[in-house]
XYZ file of C-alpha atoms in Angstrom:
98
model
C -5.570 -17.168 14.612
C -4.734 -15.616 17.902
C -6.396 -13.435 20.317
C -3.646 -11.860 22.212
C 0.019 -11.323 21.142
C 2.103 -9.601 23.832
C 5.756 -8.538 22.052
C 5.905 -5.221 24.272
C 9.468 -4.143 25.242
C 10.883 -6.900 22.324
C 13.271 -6.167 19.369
C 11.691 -7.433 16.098
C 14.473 -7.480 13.073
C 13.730 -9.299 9.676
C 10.621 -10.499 10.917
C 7.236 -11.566 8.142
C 3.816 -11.897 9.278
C 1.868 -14.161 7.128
C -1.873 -15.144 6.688
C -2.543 -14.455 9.926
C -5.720 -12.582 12.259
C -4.712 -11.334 15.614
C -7.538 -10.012 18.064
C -4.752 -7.949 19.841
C -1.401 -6.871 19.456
C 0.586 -5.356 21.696
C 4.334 -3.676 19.897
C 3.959 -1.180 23.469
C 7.706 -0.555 23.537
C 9.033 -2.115 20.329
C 12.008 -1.563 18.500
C 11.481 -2.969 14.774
C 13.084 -2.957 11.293
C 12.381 -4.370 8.161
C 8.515 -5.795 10.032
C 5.968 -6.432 7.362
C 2.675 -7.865 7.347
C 1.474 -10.133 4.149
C -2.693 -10.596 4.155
C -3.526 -10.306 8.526
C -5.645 -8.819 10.295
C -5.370 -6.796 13.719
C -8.565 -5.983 15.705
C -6.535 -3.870 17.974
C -2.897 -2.603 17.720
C -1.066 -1.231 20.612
C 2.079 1.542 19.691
C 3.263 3.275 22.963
C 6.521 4.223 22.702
C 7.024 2.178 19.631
C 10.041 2.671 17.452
C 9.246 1.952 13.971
C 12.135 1.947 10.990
C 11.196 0.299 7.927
C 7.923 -1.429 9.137
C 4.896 -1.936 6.584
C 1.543 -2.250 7.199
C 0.340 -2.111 3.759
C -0.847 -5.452 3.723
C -2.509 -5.364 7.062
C -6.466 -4.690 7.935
C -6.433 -3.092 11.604
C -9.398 -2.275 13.115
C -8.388 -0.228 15.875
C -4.609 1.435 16.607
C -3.496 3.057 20.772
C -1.067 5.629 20.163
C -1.254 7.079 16.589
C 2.143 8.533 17.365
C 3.883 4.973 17.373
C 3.356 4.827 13.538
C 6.324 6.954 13.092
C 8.354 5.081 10.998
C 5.589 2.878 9.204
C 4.623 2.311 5.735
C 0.973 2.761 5.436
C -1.362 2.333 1.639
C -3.488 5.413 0.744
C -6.675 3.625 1.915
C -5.526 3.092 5.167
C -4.278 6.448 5.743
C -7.996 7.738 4.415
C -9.199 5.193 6.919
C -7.363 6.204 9.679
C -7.787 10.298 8.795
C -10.765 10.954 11.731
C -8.169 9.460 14.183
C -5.206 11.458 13.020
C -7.511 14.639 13.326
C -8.378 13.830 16.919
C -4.838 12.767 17.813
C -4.113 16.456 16.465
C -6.958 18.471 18.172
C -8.487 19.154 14.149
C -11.870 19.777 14.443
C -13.241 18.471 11.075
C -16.873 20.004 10.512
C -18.861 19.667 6.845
């Protein structure tokens, strides 16, 4: 368990996350490929200017994501996508009424 991960402005190749619970994680700045996550959790996951290729999330609970547009490039599961859908509207200036 951690509470703070800093890996802003690293390069992360070939790189598994495993059983793990972050509080926060900061990829500000990344460059990563082939990044996946196997049963963690994220409280808060930071994506400025992140530059995804191959990276999946699939297997990762995150309660809270800073720049949407640093997903670019992930692999997300349907659920998290639903999950995630009120922030993508906002993100996009969709006004979602009903």
């Amino acid at each position: 368990k951690f509470d703070w991960i800093n890996l802003r402005s690293s390069t992360l190749e070939d790189v598994l996350f495993e059983d793990c619970t972050i509080e926060e994680l900061d990829l500000s700045n990344v460059t990563a490929a082939r990044v996946a996550f196997r049963r963690c959790r994220v409280g808060s996951l930071h994506l400025a200017h992140a530059r995804l290729q191959d990276v999946d999330l699939r297997a990762l609970e995150i309660g809270a994501i800073g720049n949407l547009e640093g997903l670019a490039g992930a692999t997300l599961d349907t659920q998290q996508v639903t999950l995630l859908a009120p922030a993508f509207a906002s993100h996009l200036g969709i006004r979602v009424e009903g």
